[in-house]
Short mmCIF file of C-alpha atoms in Angstrom, two decimals:
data_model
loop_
_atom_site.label_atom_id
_atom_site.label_comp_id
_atom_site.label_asym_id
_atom_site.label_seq_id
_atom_site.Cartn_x
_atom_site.Cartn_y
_atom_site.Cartn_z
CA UNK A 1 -30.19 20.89 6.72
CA UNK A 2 -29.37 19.25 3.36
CA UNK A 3 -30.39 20.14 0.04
CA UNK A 4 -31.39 17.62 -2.59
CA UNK A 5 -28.26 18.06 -4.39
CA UNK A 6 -26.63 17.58 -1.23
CA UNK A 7 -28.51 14.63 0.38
CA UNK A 8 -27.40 12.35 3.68
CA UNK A 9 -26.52 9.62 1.56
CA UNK A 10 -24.61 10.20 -2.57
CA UNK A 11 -24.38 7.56 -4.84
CA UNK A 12 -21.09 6.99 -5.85
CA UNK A 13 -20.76 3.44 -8.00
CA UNK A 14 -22.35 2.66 -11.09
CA UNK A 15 -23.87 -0.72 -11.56
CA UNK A 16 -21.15 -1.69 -14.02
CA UNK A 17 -18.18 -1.07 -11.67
CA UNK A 18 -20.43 -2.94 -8.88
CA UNK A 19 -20.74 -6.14 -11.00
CA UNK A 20 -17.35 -6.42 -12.04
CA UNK A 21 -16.60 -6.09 -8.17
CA UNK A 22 -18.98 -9.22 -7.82
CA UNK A 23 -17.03 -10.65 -10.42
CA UNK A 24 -13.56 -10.29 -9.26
CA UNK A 25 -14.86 -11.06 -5.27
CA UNK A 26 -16.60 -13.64 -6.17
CA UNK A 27 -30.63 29.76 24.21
CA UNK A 28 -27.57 31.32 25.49
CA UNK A 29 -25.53 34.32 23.95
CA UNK A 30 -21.68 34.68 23.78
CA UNK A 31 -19.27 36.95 25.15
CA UNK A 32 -16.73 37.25 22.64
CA UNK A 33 -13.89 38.35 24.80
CA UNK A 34 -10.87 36.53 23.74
CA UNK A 35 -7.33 37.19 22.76
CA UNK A 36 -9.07 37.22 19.05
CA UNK A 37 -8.08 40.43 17.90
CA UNK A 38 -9.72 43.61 16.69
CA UNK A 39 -13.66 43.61 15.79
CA UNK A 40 -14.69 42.07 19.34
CA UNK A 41 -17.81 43.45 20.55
CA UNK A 42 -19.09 42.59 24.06
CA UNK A 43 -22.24 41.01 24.69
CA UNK A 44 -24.48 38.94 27.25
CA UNK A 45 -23.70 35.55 28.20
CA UNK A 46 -25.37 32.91 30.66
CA UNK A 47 -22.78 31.73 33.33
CA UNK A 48 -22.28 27.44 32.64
CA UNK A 49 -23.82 25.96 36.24
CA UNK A 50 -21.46 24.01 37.95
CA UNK A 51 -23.11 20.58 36.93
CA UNK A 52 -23.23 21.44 33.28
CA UNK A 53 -21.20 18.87 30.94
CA UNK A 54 -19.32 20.81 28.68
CA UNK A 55 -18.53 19.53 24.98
CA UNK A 56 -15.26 18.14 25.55
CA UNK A 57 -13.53 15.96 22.40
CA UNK A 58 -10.46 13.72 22.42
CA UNK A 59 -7.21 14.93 19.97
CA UNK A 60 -8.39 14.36 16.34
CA UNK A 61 -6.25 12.15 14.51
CA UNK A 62 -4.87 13.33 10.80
CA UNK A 63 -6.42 12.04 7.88
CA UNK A 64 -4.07 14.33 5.43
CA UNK A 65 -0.84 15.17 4.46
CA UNK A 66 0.99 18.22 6.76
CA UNK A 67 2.33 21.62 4.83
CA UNK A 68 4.69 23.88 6.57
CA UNK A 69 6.72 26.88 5.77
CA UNK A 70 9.00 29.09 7.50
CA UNK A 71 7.63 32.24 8.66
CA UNK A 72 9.90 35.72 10.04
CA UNK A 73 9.18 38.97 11.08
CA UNK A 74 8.18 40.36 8.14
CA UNK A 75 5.21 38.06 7.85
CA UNK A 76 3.85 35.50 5.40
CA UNK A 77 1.13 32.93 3.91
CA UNK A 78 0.16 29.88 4.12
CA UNK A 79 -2.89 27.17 2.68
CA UNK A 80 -3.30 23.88 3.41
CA UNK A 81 -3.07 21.20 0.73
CA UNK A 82 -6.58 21.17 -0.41
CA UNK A 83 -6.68 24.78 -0.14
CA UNK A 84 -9.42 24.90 1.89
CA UNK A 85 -8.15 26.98 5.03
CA UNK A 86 -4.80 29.55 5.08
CA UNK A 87 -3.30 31.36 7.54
CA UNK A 88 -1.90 34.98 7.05
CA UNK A 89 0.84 35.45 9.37
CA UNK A 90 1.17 39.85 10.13
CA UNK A 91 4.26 41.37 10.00
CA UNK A 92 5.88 41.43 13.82
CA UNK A 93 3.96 38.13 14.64
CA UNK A 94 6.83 36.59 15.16
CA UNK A 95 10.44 37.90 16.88
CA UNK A 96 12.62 35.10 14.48
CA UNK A 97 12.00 33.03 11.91
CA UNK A 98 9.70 30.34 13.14
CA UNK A 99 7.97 26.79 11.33
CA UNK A 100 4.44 27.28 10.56
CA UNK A 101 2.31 23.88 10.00
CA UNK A 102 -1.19 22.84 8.94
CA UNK A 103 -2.37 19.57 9.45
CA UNK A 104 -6.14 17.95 8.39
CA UNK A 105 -7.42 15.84 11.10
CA UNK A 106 -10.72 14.09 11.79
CA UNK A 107 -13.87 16.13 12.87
CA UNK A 108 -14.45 15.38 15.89
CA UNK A 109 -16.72 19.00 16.83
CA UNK A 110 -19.15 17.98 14.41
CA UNK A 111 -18.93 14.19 12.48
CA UNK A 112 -19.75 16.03 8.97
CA UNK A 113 -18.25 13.96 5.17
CA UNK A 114 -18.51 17.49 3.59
CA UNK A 115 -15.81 19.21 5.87
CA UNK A 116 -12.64 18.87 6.99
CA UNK A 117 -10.81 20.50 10.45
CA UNK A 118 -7.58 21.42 10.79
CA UNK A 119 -4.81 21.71 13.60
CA UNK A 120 -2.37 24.64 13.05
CA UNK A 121 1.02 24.60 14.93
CA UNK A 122 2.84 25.63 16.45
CA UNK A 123 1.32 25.16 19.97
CA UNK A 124 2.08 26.74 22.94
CA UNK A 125 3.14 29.97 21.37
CA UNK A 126 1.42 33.20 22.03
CA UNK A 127 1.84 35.76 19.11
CA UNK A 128 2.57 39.34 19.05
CA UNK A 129 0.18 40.37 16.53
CA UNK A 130 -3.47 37.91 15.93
CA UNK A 131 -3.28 35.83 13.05
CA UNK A 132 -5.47 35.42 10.63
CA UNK A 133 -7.50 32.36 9.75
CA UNK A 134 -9.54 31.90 7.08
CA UNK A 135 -11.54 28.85 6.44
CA UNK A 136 -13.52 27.75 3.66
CA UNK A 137 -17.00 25.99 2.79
CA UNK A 138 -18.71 24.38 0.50
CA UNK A 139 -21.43 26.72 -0.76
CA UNK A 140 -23.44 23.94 -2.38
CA UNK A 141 -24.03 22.20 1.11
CA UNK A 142 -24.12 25.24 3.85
CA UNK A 143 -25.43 28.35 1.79
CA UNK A 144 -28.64 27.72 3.07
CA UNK A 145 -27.75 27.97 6.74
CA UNK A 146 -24.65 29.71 6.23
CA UNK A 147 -25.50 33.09 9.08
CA UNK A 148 -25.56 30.09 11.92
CA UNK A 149 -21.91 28.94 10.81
CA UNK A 150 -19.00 29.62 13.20
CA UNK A 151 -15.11 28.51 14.05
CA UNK A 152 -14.57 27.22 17.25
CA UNK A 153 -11.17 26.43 18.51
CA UNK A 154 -10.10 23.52 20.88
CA UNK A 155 -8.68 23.93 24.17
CA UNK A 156 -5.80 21.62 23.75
CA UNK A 157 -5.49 21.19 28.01
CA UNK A 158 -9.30 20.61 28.52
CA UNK A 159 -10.33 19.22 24.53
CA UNK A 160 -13.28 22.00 25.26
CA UNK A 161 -14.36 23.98 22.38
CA UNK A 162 -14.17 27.79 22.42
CA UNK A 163 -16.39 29.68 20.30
CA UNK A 164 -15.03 32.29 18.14
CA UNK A 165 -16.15 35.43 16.56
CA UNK A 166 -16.52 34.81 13.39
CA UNK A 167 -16.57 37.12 9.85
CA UNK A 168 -18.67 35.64 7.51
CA UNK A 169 -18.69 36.12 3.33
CA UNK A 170 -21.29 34.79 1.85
CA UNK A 171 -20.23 35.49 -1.89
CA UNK A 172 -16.55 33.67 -1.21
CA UNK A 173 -17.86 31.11 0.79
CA UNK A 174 -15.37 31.46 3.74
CA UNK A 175 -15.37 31.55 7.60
CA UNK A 176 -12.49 33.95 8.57
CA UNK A 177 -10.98 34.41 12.52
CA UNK A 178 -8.44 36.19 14.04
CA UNK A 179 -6.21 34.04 16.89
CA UNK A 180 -2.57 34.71 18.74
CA UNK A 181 -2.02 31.30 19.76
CA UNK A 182 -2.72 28.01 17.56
CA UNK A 183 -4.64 24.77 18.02
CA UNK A 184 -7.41 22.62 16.45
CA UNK A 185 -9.70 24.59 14.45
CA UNK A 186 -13.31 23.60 13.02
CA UNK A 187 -16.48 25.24 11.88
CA UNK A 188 -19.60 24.05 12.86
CA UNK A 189 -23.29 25.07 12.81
CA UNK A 190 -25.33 26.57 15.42
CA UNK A 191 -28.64 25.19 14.98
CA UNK A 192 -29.24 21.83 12.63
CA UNK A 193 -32.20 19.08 12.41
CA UNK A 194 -31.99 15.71 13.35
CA UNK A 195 -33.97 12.95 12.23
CA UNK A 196 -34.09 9.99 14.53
CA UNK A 197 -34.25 7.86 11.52
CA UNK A 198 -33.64 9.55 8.32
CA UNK A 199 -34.32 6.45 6.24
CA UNK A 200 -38.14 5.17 6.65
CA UNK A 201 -40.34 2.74 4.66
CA UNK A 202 -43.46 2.85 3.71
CA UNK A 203 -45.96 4.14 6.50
CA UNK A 204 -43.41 4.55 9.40
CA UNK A 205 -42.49 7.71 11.48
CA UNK A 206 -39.72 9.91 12.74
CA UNK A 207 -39.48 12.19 14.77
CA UNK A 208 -37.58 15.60 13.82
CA UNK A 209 -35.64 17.94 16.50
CA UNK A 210 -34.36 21.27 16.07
CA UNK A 211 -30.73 21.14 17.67
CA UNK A 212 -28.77 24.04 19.33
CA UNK A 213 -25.24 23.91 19.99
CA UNK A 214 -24.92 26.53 22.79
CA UNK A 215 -22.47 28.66 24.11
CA UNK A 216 -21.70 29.83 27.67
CA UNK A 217 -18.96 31.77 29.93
CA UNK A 218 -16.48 29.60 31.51
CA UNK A 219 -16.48 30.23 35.44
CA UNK A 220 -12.79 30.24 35.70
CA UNK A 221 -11.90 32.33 33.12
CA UNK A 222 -14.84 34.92 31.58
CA UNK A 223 -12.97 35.80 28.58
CA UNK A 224 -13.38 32.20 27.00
CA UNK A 225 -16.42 31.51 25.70
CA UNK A 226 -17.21 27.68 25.54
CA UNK A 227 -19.97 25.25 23.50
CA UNK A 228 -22.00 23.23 25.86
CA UNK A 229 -25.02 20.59 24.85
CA UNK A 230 -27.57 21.88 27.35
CA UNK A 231 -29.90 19.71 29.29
CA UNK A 232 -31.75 18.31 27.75
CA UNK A 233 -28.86 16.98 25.69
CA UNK A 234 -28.73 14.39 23.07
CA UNK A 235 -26.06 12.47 20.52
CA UNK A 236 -27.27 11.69 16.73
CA UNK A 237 -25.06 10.54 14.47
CA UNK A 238 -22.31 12.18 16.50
CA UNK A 239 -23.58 15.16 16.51
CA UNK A 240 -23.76 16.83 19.77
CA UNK A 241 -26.74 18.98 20.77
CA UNK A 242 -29.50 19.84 22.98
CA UNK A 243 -32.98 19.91 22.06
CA UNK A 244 -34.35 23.94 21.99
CA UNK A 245 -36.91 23.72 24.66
CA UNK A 246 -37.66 27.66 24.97
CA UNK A 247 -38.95 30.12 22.48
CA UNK A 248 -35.48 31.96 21.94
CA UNK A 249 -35.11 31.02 18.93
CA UNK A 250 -39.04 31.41 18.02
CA UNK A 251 -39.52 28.12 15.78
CA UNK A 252 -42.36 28.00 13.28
CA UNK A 253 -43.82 27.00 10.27
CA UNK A 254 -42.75 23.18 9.75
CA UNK A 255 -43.65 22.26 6.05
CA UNK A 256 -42.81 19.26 4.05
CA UNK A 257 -41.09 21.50 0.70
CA UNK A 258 -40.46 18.38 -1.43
CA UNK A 259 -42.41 14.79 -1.71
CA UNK A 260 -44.98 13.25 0.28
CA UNK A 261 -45.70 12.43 3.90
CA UNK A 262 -47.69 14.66 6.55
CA UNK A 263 -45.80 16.62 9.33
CA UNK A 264 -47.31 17.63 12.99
CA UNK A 265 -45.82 19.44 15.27
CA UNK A 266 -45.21 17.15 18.63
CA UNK A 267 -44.42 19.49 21.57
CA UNK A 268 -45.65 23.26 23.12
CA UNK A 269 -42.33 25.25 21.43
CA UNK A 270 -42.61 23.21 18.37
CA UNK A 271 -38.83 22.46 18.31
CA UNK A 272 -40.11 18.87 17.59
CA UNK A 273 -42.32 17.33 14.62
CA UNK A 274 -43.53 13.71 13.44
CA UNK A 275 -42.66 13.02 9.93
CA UNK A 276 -45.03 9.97 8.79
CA UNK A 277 -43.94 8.21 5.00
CA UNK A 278 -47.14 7.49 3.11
CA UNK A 279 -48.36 4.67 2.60
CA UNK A 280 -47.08 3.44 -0.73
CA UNK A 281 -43.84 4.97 -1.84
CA UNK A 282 -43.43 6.36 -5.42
CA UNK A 283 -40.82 9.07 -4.26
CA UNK A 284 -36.96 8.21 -3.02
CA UNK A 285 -37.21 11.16 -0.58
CA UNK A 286 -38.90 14.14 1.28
CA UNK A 287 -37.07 17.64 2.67
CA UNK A 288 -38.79 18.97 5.86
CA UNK A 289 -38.42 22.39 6.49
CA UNK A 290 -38.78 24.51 9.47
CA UNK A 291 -38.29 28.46 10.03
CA UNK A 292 -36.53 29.98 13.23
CA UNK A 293 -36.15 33.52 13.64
CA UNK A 294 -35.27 36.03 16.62
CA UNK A 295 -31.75 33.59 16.29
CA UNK A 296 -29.34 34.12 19.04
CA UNK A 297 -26.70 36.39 17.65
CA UNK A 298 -22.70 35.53 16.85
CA UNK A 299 -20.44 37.59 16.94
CA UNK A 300 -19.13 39.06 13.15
CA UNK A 301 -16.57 41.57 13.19
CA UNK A 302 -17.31 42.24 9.53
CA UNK A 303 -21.00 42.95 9.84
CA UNK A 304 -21.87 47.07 10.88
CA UNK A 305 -21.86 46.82 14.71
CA UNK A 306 -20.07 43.67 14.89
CA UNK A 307 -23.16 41.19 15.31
CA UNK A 308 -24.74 38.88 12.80
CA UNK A 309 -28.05 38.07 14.39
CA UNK A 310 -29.04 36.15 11.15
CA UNK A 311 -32.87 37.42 11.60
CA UNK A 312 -34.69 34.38 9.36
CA UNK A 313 -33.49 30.53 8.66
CA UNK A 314 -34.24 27.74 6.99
CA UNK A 315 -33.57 24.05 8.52
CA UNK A 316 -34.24 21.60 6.38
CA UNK A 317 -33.49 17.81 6.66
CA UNK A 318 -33.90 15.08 4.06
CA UNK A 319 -35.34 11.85 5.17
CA UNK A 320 -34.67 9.22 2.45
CA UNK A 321 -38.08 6.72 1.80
CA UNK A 322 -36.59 3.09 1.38
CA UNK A 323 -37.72 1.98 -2.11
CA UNK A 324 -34.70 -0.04 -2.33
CA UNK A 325 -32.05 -0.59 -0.02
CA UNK A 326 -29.29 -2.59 1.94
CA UNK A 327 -29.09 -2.82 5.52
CA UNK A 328 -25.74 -3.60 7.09
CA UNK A 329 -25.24 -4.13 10.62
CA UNK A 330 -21.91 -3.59 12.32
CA UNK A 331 -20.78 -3.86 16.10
CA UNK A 332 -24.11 -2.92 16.82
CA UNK A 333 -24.91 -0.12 14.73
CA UNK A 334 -27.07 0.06 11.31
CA UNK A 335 -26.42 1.65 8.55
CA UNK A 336 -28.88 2.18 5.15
CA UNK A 337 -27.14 1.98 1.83
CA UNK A 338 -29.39 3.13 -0.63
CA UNK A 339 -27.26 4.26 -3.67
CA UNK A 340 -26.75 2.62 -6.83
CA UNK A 341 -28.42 -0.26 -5.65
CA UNK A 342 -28.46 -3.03 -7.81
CA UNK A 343 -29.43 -6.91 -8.39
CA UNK A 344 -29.34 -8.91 -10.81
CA UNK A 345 -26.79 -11.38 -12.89
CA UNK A 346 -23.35 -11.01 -13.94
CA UNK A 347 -24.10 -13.09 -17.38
CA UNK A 348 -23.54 -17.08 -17.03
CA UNK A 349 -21.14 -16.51 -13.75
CA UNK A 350 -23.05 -14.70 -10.92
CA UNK A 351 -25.76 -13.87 -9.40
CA UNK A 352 -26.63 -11.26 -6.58
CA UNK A 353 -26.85 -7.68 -4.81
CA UNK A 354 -24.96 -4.61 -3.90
CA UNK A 355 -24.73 -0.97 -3.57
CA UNK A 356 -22.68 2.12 -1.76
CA UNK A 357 -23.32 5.23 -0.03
CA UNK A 358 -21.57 7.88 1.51
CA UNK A 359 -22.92 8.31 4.99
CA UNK A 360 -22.03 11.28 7.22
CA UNK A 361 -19.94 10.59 9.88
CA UNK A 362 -18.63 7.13 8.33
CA UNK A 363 -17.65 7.47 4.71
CA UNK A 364 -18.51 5.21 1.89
CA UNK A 365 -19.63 1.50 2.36
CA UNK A 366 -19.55 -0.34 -0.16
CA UNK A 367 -21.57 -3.73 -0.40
CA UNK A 368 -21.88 -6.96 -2.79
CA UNK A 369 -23.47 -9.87 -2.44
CA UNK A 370 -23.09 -12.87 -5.18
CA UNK A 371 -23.52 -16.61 -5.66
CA UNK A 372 -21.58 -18.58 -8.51
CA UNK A 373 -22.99 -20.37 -11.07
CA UNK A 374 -22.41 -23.39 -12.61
CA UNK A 375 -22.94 -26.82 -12.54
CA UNK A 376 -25.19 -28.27 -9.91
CA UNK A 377 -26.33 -24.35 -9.79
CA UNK A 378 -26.75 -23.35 -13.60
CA UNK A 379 -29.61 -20.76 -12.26
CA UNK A 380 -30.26 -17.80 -10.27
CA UNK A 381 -33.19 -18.84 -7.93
CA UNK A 382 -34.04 -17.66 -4.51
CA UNK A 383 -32.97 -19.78 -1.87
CA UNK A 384 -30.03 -20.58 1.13
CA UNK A 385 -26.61 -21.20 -0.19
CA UNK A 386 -23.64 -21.65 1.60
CA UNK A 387 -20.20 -19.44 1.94
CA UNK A 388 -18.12 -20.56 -0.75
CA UNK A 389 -15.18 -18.85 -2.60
CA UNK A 390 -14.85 -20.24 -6.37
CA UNK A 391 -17.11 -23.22 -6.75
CA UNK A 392 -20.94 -23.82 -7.95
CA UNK A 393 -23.45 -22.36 -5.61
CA UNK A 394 -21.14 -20.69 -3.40
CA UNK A 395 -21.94 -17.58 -2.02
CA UNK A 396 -19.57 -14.64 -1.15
CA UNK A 397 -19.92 -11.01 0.51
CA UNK A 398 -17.93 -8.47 0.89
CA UNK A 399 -17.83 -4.77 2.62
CA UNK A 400 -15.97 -1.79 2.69
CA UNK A 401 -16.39 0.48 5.56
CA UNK A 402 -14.12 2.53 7.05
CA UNK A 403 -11.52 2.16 4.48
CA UNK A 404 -11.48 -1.79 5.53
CA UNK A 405 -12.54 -4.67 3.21
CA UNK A 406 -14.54 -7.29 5.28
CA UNK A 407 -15.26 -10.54 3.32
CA UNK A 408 -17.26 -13.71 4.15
CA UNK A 409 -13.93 -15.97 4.08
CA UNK A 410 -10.32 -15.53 4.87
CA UNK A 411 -6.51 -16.93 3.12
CA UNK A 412 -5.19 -19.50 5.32
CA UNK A 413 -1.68 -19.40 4.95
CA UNK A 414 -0.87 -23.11 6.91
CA UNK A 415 -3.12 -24.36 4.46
CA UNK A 416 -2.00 -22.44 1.28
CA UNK A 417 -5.80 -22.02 0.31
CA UNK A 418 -9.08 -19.78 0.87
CA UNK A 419 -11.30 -20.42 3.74
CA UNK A 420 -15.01 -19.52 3.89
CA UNK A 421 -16.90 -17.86 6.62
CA UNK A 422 -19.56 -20.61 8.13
CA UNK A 423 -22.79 -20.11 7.51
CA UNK A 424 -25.29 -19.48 4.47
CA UNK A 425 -27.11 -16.32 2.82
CA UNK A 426 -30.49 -16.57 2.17
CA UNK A 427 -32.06 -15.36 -0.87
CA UNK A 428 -35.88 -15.25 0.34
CA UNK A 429 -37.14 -13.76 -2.83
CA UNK A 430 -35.40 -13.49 -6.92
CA UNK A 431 -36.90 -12.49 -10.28
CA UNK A 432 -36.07 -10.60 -13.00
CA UNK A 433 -39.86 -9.36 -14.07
CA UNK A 434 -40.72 -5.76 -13.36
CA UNK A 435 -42.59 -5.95 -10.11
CA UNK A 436 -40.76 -8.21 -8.38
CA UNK A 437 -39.08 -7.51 -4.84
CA UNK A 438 -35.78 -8.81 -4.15
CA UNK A 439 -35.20 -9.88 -0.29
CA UNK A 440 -32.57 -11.20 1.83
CA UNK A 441 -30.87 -11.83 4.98
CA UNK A 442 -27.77 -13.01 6.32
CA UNK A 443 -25.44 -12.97 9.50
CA UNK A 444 -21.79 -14.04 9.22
CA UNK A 445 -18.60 -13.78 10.61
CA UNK A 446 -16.34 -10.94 8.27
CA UNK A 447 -12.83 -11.10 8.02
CA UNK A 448 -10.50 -8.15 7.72
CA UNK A 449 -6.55 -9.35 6.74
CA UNK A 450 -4.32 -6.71 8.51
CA UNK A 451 -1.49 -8.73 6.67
CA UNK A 452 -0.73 -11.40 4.45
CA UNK A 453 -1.56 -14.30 6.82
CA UNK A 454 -2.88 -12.31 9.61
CA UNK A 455 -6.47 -11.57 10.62
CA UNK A 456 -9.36 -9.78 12.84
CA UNK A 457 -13.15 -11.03 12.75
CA UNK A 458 -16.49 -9.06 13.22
CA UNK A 459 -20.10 -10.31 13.34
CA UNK A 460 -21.57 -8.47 10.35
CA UNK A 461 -25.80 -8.97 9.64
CA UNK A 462 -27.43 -7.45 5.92
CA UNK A 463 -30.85 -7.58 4.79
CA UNK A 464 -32.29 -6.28 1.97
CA UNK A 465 -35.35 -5.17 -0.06
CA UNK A 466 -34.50 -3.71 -3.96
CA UNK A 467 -38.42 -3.36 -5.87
CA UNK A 468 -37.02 -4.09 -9.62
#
């Protein structure tokens, strides 16, 4: 799935900008008949059973700034902000002059960092003439698996996703579609690997699974074709899939194509494979591969006979081996920051640990950990030291996740001063020699201030282990 230029997890923040932030904090085929315009090509389709759970998604919220432009008879264009999807409205679309908009909202088909979906308005209008949509993607993270790419639209009465047929360029890098009514639009892809952990130490195990986002008729209306997690289904990292558990696609050849580990195929139609870390790590990662061929086709109007069966692919996923990392804990999920990761002292002042990652699906946390020096505490030495904000052996944490600082202490405004979290962080292991392993725990109540006096409170755990 990812390649190593384009891993789960990209550093971000350098060590200096990290310490000055200690400083300052202290199987089924689709029938493409739709109202999709020219290039549609019909084909077989599996009917959804009546007890099937279709992939249904609540309204996206935006996350970007809305264009818009006025649009008559005679036609017209229009892109997005980042430029990364535009519209191309035909001449006699429209009767009258009529307001065009395009709007980034979350991705809610597929939870991917490296994309971005879009709603188009207006709703609720049916056009005279399809038009066209044309979406791009990044070439650096889906060129590998671009021929299993494809726009689906959402059904803005039922939030289920229709699949679309789709014209693929390669050499642009661009998904484009043909539509005479607007909605949400995303593009998402067909078949992926999932990890059940993608972050493993030394010695431990995963298993892998080749996902497949299928497609079936709807029984109330034939002409739509709608995405559907088959039994049996499962949810990773909010992706939605099912697990391929017959030979269409035919799945072989599982290989390990960068660093170490072993891989063995764990079930009769090899869709699933154990992926066991070795013993000591000296690598920060390995990409499993697997090959599927005799791939479902999707419908391409731009390909001769209007079907882009994709013959070969490559999957690949990138399971990251924890040399060093950070471990953060949040309303019950985990989450692995292992970039840039740092520890060490800020001169005379500080002493302590941090990091950041981008994760897919979340965004970038970013994560410090420091105790002040001074008198009573002139050195950094492992050990338990209490919350504090300013004074001699105080310790204070902070992290940024979803946009939202959450610090180990809060301003209390009836008391005109800063109040720290109870509780201490424990420093089980510190050193500066080459060798040493820095380790840690702590659990604490976080503070978020929504305003200047006001607050909200999580439980927030970390633990780490950063090999110097």
């Amino acid at each position: 799935m990812l390649s190593p230029t384009s891993a789960i997890l990209r550093n971000r923040m350098p060590a200096a900008i990290l310490f000055t932030l200690l400083l300052i904090t202290g199987s089924c085929k689709k029938n493409p008949k739709e109202d999709n315009g020219p290039g549609e090509k019909p084909g077989p389709f599996t009917e959804i059973p009546a007890d099937m759970k279709l992939l249904v998604t609540p309204k996206a919220a935006p996350t970007g700034n809305t264009v818009t432009a006025v649009i008559g008879p005679a036609g017209g264009t229009l892109a997005s902000e980042d430029g990364n999807i535009a519209i191309e409205v035909p001449a006699g679309a429209v009767a009258a002059a009529t307001t065009f908009s395009i709007r980034p909202v979350e991705n809610t088909l597929q939870k991917r960092a490296e994309k971005t979906s879009y709603e188009l308005l207006p709703h609720s209008v049916k056009f005279n003439k399809p038009v066209k949509i044309t979406m791009n993607y990044d070439m650096d993270v889906f060129d590998d698996n671009a021929d299993a790419l494809q726009v689906a639209s959402r059904d803005e009465a039922t939030g289920q996703w229709i699949a679309l047929p789709t014209a693929l360029d390669k050499d642009e890098g661009t998904l484009t579609v043909e539509k005479s009514s607007f909605s949400l639009f995303e593009f998402f892809e067909k078949f992926m690997l999932f990890a059940d952990d993608d972050a493993l130490d030394a010695g431990e195990s995963t298993q892998i699974r080749v996902g497949y986002l299928a497609s079936a008729k709807r029984v109330t209306d034939p002409d739509e074709v709608l995405l559907a997690p088959l039994v049996p289904n499962f949810e990773n990292n909010g992706y939605n899939y099912y697990i391929v558990s017959k030979k269409n696609p035919v799945i072989e050849n599982w290989l390990i194509i960068e660093g170490p580990g072993t891989i063995a195929v764990t079930n009769q139609v090899k869709s699933t494979a154990k992926y066991t870390a070795p013993a000591t790590l000296t690598d920060d990662y390995a990409i499993v591969q697997v090959t599927l061929t005799e791939i479902p086709p999707i419908i391409d109007p731009k390909v001769p006979g209007g079907v882009r069966n994709g013959g070969k692919m490559y999957l690949r996923e990138q399971i990251s081996l924890l040399r060093a990392w950070i471990k953060v804990g949040i309303n019950g999920q985990e989450y692995y920051v292992k970039g840039e990761i740092v520890g060490g002292s800020a001169g005379s002042k500080t002493f302590g640990i941090g990091g950041s990652s981008i994760i897919d699906g979340v965004g970038e946390i970013l994560v410090s950990a420091a105790v002040v020096l001074g008198k009573g505490n002139p050195v950094a030495k492992s050990g338990s030291y209490p919350f504090g904000i300013g004074f001699p052996g105080g310790a204070i944490v902070s992290v940024n996740i979803f946009e939202q600082d959450w610090v180990s202490g809060y301003h209390d405004c009836d008391a005109h001063t800063m109040k720290p979290s109870s509780g201490k962080i424990n420093y089980a292991t510190w050193g500066t020699t080459p060798g040493t392993v820095l380790e840690g725990s702590t659990t604490f109540t976080a503070y978020h201030m929504t305003s200047e006096c006001d607050k909200t409170s999580k439980s927030i755990s970390l633990s780490w282990h950063i090999p110097l």
